[in-house]
mmCIF file of C-alpha atoms in Angstrom:
data_model
loop_
_atom_site.group_PDB
_atom_site.id
_atom_site.type_symbol
_atom_site.label_atom_id
_atom_site.label_comp_id
_atom_site.label_asym_id
_atom_site.label_seq_id
_atom_site.Cartn_x
_atom_site.Cartn_y
_atom_site.Cartn_z
ATOM 1 C CA ALA A 1 19.104 -39.531 46.503
ATOM 2 C CA GLN A 2 21.967 -40.826 44.440
ATOM 3 C CA LYS A 3 25.663 -40.547 45.182
ATOM 4 C CA ILE A 4 28.863 -41.171 43.241
ATOM 5 C CA THR A 5 32.174 -41.823 45.001
ATOM 6 C CA GLN A 6 35.579 -41.630 43.380
ATOM 7 C CA THR A 7 38.206 -42.403 46.006
ATOM 8 C CA GLN A 8 41.335 -41.861 43.884
ATOM 9 C CA PRO A 9 42.167 -38.171 43.683
ATOM 10 C CA GLY A 10 45.164 -38.904 41.449
ATOM 11 C CA MET A 11 46.618 -41.795 39.494
ATOM 12 C CA PHE A 12 49.800 -42.354 37.510
ATOM 13 C CA VAL A 13 50.181 -44.834 34.674
ATOM 14 C CA GLN A 14 52.960 -45.512 32.194
ATOM 15 C CA GLU A 15 52.328 -45.108 28.528
ATOM 16 C CA LYS A 16 50.968 -48.264 26.858
ATOM 17 C CA GLU A 17 49.860 -49.730 30.203
ATOM 18 C CA ALA A 18 46.233 -50.274 31.257
ATOM 19 C CA VAL A 19 44.713 -48.342 34.147
ATOM 20 C CA THR A 20 41.523 -48.702 36.176
ATOM 21 C CA LEU A 21 39.733 -45.705 37.633
ATOM 22 C CA ASP A 22 37.380 -46.569 40.468
ATOM 23 C CA CYS A 23 33.782 -45.467 40.834
ATOM 24 C CA THR A 24 31.149 -46.633 43.277
ATOM 25 C CA TYR A 25 27.576 -45.465 43.312
ATOM 26 C CA ASP A 26 24.609 -45.507 45.601
ATOM 27 C CA THR A 27 20.958 -45.390 44.623
ATOM 28 C CA SER A 28 17.757 -47.143 45.577
ATOM 29 C CA ASP A 29 16.307 -46.770 42.082
ATOM 30 C CA PRO A 30 16.556 -50.009 40.056
ATOM 31 C CA SER A 31 16.808 -48.032 36.822
ATOM 32 C CA TYR A 32 19.893 -45.900 36.390
ATOM 33 C CA GLY A 33 22.639 -44.982 33.983
ATOM 34 C CA LEU A 34 26.346 -44.661 34.615
ATOM 35 C CA PHE A 35 28.602 -42.344 32.629
ATOM 36 C CA TRP A 36 32.274 -41.488 32.374
ATOM 37 C CA TYR A 37 33.527 -38.125 31.161
ATOM 38 C CA LYS A 38 37.037 -36.865 30.473
ATOM 39 C CA GLN A 39 38.026 -33.284 31.214
ATOM 40 C CA PRO A 40 41.405 -32.258 29.728
ATOM 41 C CA SER A 41 43.231 -29.193 30.978
ATOM 42 C CA SER A 42 41.453 -27.153 28.314
ATOM 43 C CA GLY A 43 38.257 -27.611 30.337
ATOM 44 C CA GLU A 44 35.747 -29.235 28.028
ATOM 45 C CA MET A 45 33.791 -32.305 29.163
ATOM 46 C CA ILE A 46 34.120 -35.224 26.746
ATOM 47 C CA PHE A 47 31.623 -38.106 26.940
ATOM 48 C CA LEU A 48 33.431 -41.458 26.982
ATOM 49 C CA ILE A 49 31.089 -44.311 27.799
ATOM 50 C CA TYR A 50 27.647 -45.239 29.148
ATOM 51 C CA GLN A 51 26.302 -48.274 31.012
ATOM 52 C CA GLY A 52 22.630 -48.848 31.759
ATOM 53 C CA SER A 53 21.594 -50.701 34.895
ATOM 54 C CA TYR A 54 19.786 -53.352 32.876
ATOM 55 C CA ASP A 55 22.545 -53.844 30.339
ATOM 56 C CA GLN A 56 23.774 -57.435 30.499
ATOM 57 C CA GLN A 57 27.186 -56.788 29.028
ATOM 58 C CA ASN A 58 29.886 -54.347 30.052
ATOM 59 C CA ALA A 59 30.067 -51.304 27.789
ATOM 60 C CA THR A 60 33.111 -50.799 25.581
ATOM 61 C CA GLU A 61 34.140 -47.903 23.361
ATOM 62 C CA GLY A 62 37.506 -48.326 21.693
ATOM 63 C CA ARG A 63 40.180 -48.301 24.410
ATOM 64 C CA TYR A 64 37.592 -47.582 27.096
ATOM 65 C CA SER A 65 35.606 -50.256 28.893
ATOM 66 C CA LEU A 66 33.345 -50.063 31.881
ATOM 67 C CA ASN A 67 33.683 -52.816 34.459
ATOM 68 C CA PHE A 68 30.125 -52.911 35.807
ATOM 69 C CA GLN A 69 29.630 -54.918 39.001
ATOM 70 C CA LYS A 70 26.034 -54.399 40.027
ATOM 71 C CA ALA A 71 26.162 -56.268 43.330
ATOM 72 C CA ARG A 72 29.160 -54.216 44.422
ATOM 73 C CA LYS A 73 27.629 -51.016 43.015
ATOM 74 C CA SER A 74 30.817 -50.266 41.137
ATOM 75 C CA ALA A 75 31.382 -48.914 37.639
ATOM 76 C CA ASN A 76 35.122 -48.740 37.110
ATOM 77 C CA LEU A 77 36.598 -47.296 33.929
ATOM 78 C CA VAL A 78 39.382 -49.278 32.310
ATOM 79 C CA ILE A 79 41.627 -47.521 29.815
ATOM 80 C CA SER A 80 43.802 -49.875 27.823
ATOM 81 C CA ALA A 81 47.096 -48.966 26.161
ATOM 82 C CA SER A 82 47.320 -45.541 27.822
ATOM 83 C CA GLN A 83 48.483 -42.610 25.730
ATOM 84 C CA LEU A 84 49.960 -39.275 26.772
ATOM 85 C CA GLY A 85 46.771 -37.630 25.557
ATOM 86 C CA ASP A 86 44.800 -39.563 28.167
ATOM 87 C CA SER A 87 46.201 -37.284 30.881
ATOM 88 C CA ALA A 88 43.136 -35.498 32.227
ATOM 89 C CA MET A 89 40.486 -35.435 34.955
ATOM 90 C CA TYR A 90 37.995 -38.274 34.739
ATOM 91 C CA PHE A 91 34.508 -37.996 36.175
ATOM 92 C CA CYS A 92 32.039 -40.752 36.909
ATOM 93 C CA ALA A 93 28.381 -39.728 36.849
ATOM 94 C CA MET A 94 24.922 -41.218 37.067
ATOM 95 C CA ASN A 95 21.281 -40.504 36.463
ATOM 96 C CA THR A 96 18.368 -42.404 37.928
ATOM 97 C CA GLY A 97 14.794 -43.286 37.128
ATOM 98 C CA THR A 98 13.147 -40.913 34.702
ATOM 99 C CA ALA A 99 15.449 -38.021 35.567
ATOM 100 C CA SER A 100 18.131 -37.056 33.084
ATOM 101 C CA LYS A 101 20.213 -34.794 35.315
ATOM 102 C CA LEU A 102 23.657 -36.135 36.091
ATOM 103 C CA THR A 103 25.196 -36.473 39.537
ATOM 104 C CA PHE A 104 28.982 -36.370 39.372
ATOM 105 C CA GLY A 105 31.776 -37.722 41.510
ATOM 106 C CA THR A 106 34.724 -35.604 42.578
ATOM 107 C CA GLY A 107 36.925 -36.886 39.785
ATOM 108 C CA THR A 108 40.280 -38.626 39.402
ATOM 109 C CA ARG A 109 43.265 -36.881 37.851
ATOM 110 C CA LEU A 110 45.140 -39.306 35.598
ATOM 111 C CA GLN A 111 48.718 -38.610 34.587
ATOM 112 C CA VAL A 112 50.250 -40.740 31.857
ATOM 113 C CA THR A 113 54.065 -40.891 31.981
ATOM 114 C CA LEU A 114 56.710 -42.009 29.494
ATOM 115 C CA ASP B 1 33.655 -30.786 18.963
ATOM 116 C CA SER B 2 30.406 -31.845 20.663
ATOM 117 C CA GLY B 3 28.212 -29.573 18.546
ATOM 118 C CA VAL B 4 27.075 -27.622 21.624
ATOM 119 C CA THR B 5 28.142 -23.984 21.561
ATOM 120 C CA GLN B 6 28.421 -21.594 24.470
ATOM 121 C CA THR B 7 29.137 -17.893 24.548
ATOM 122 C CA PRO B 8 31.023 -16.117 25.845
ATOM 123 C CA LYS B 9 34.033 -18.299 26.557
ATOM 124 C CA HIS B 10 35.247 -16.061 29.350
ATOM 125 C CA LEU B 11 33.470 -13.404 31.391
ATOM 126 C CA ILE B 12 34.930 -11.133 34.036
ATOM 127 C CA THR B 13 32.567 -8.952 36.015
ATOM 128 C CA ALA B 14 32.193 -7.265 39.380
ATOM 129 C CA THR B 15 30.158 -8.230 42.405
ATOM 130 C CA GLY B 16 26.544 -7.140 42.251
ATOM 131 C CA GLN B 17 26.385 -7.269 38.471
ATOM 132 C CA ARG B 18 24.167 -9.376 36.208
ATOM 133 C CA VAL B 19 25.343 -11.563 33.325
ATOM 134 C CA THR B 20 23.741 -13.785 30.702
ATOM 135 C CA LEU B 21 25.314 -16.988 29.438
ATOM 136 C CA ARG B 22 24.119 -18.409 26.156
ATOM 137 C CA CYS B 23 23.946 -21.980 24.906
ATOM 138 C CA SER B 24 23.005 -23.469 21.549
ATOM 139 C CA PRO B 25 22.343 -27.222 21.724
ATOM 140 C CA ARG B 26 23.319 -29.766 19.095
ATOM 141 C CA SER B 27 21.105 -29.678 16.049
ATOM 142 C CA GLY B 28 17.895 -31.547 16.817
ATOM 143 C CA ASP B 29 18.472 -31.866 20.573
ATOM 144 C CA LEU B 30 15.448 -30.835 22.604
ATOM 145 C CA SER B 31 16.900 -31.020 26.109
ATOM 146 C CA VAL B 32 19.300 -28.483 27.572
ATOM 147 C CA TYR B 33 21.012 -28.799 30.936
ATOM 148 C CA TRP B 34 23.064 -26.285 32.898
ATOM 149 C CA TYR B 35 25.837 -27.341 35.266
ATOM 150 C CA GLN B 36 28.195 -25.362 37.490
ATOM 151 C CA GLN B 37 31.750 -26.512 38.186
ATOM 152 C CA SER B 38 33.476 -24.806 41.086
ATOM 153 C CA LEU B 39 36.474 -25.740 43.211
ATOM 154 C CA ASP B 40 34.495 -26.162 46.403
ATOM 155 C CA GLN B 41 31.230 -27.647 45.081
ATOM 156 C CA GLY B 42 32.513 -29.728 42.181
ATOM 157 C CA LEU B 43 30.172 -30.339 39.245
ATOM 158 C CA GLN B 44 26.573 -29.601 40.120
ATOM 159 C CA PHE B 45 23.375 -29.759 38.117
ATOM 160 C CA LEU B 46 21.499 -26.477 38.021
ATOM 161 C CA ILE B 47 18.470 -26.807 35.756
ATOM 162 C CA GLN B 48 17.055 -28.670 32.746
ATOM 163 C CA TYR B 49 14.754 -27.535 29.962
ATOM 164 C CA TYR B 50 12.996 -29.773 27.505
ATOM 165 C CA ASN B 51 11.468 -28.279 24.382
ATOM 166 C CA GLY B 52 10.987 -24.919 26.034
ATOM 167 C CA GLU B 53 9.686 -26.083 29.380
ATOM 168 C CA GLU B 54 11.486 -26.407 32.675
ATOM 169 C CA ARG B 55 11.864 -30.118 33.419
ATOM 170 C CA ALA B 56 14.088 -30.408 36.473
ATOM 171 C CA LYS B 57 15.731 -28.135 38.985
ATOM 172 C CA GLY B 58 18.834 -28.746 41.039
ATOM 173 C CA ASN B 59 20.725 -26.571 43.483
ATOM 174 C CA ILE B 60 20.070 -23.390 41.574
ATOM 175 C CA LEU B 61 20.119 -20.177 43.554
ATOM 176 C CA GLU B 62 17.147 -17.818 43.434
ATOM 177 C CA ARG B 63 19.487 -15.193 41.941
ATOM 178 C CA PHE B 64 19.896 -17.488 38.931
ATOM 179 C CA SER B 65 17.279 -18.107 36.269
ATOM 180 C CA ALA B 66 17.175 -19.752 32.886
ATOM 181 C CA GLN B 67 14.956 -20.168 29.887
ATOM 182 C CA GLN B 68 14.847 -22.060 26.628
ATOM 183 C CA PHE B 69 13.607 -20.240 23.558
ATOM 184 C CA PRO B 70 11.505 -21.528 20.628
ATOM 185 C CA ASP B 71 14.657 -22.049 18.560
ATOM 186 C CA LEU B 72 15.871 -24.250 21.466
ATOM 187 C CA HIS B 73 18.808 -22.114 22.501
ATOM 188 C CA SER B 74 18.995 -21.425 26.202
ATOM 189 C CA GLU B 75 20.188 -18.610 28.407
ATOM 190 C CA LEU B 76 21.309 -18.708 32.026
ATOM 191 C CA ASN B 77 20.934 -15.407 33.846
ATOM 192 C CA LEU B 78 23.011 -14.766 36.964
ATOM 193 C CA SER B 79 22.242 -11.667 38.990
ATOM 194 C CA SER B 80 23.561 -9.922 42.121
ATOM 195 C CA LEU B 81 26.778 -11.755 41.519
ATOM 196 C CA GLU B 82 28.983 -12.766 44.443
ATOM 197 C CA LEU B 83 32.612 -13.856 44.534
ATOM 198 C CA GLY B 84 31.455 -17.434 45.147
ATOM 199 C CA ASP B 85 29.647 -17.498 41.816
ATOM 200 C CA SER B 86 32.999 -17.652 40.047
ATOM 201 C CA ALA B 87 32.946 -21.009 38.261
ATOM 202 C CA LEU B 88 32.887 -22.821 34.952
ATOM 203 C CA TYR B 89 29.311 -23.017 33.672
ATOM 204 C CA PHE B 90 28.522 -25.838 31.295
ATOM 205 C CA CYS B 91 25.579 -26.351 29.052
ATOM 206 C CA ALA B 92 24.799 -29.866 27.829
ATOM 207 C CA SER B 93 22.213 -31.177 25.421
ATOM 208 C CA SER B 94 20.557 -34.464 24.610
ATOM 209 C CA PRO B 95 18.019 -35.511 21.992
ATOM 210 C CA ARG B 96 15.210 -36.389 24.358
ATOM 211 C CA ASP B 97 14.297 -36.145 27.986
ATOM 212 C CA ARG B 98 15.645 -39.534 28.987
ATOM 213 C CA VAL B 99 18.809 -40.413 27.170
ATOM 214 C CA VAL B 100 21.996 -42.352 27.405
ATOM 215 C CA GLU B 101 24.361 -39.476 26.836
ATOM 216 C CA GLN B 102 24.619 -35.748 27.322
ATOM 217 C CA TYR B 103 26.979 -33.719 25.161
ATOM 218 C CA PHE B 104 28.664 -30.820 26.863
ATOM 219 C CA GLY B 105 29.600 -27.449 25.454
ATOM 220 C CA PRO B 106 33.050 -25.917 26.029
ATOM 221 C CA GLY B 107 31.820 -23.956 29.052
ATOM 222 C CA THR B 108 31.813 -20.308 30.068
ATOM 223 C CA ARG B 109 34.365 -19.360 32.682
ATOM 224 C CA LEU B 110 32.892 -16.685 34.919
ATOM 225 C CA THR B 111 35.156 -14.669 37.179
ATOM 226 C CA VAL B 112 33.541 -12.318 39.677
ATOM 227 C CA THR B 113 35.915 -9.722 41.151
#
């Protein structure tokens, strides 16, 4: 069975600064995918970024990058140049093998301040 | 806007009742997933359909059932509702069975009183 751990229930960051949200995972399957989603207060789940277990390079999407450290089983999300609109819950998730269903962590609430 | 639509947006009902949540996937997506987000359980996978057939099952209660129709929309049926069923129910879709992203709908907030 797979497991996602997000140990930071809440984080604060100043506008324009970079922030790292931690995510560790556990699986015995060599093939897996790692995802980050953003959930604003309005409730919708917004897909941010994906990293495959066999991808050689860290994924990047605009201001989002995924710091993938396979040996440490970590998949931290880095948000550069934080904006007030980045304030939200952030969820790390994974799927494994041939299964598409996502297993989610408990989330980190990010608050961006002036 | 992810392109996934869910209706209704909000639903308030009483214990013991039955409700149906509806999801239309993104155009062309064959896979539909249902997730439940509650305060005590977090985000949990319920069930997946691929092109009309059940593909995977998670922690879905026997009181819950789902189906995917020929036009690919899906319905999640919740019966004999209990207070603990109050949650945000998400539908997500992806183009194929094994994909690199799932796009979520806006969710249906169910309140059982």
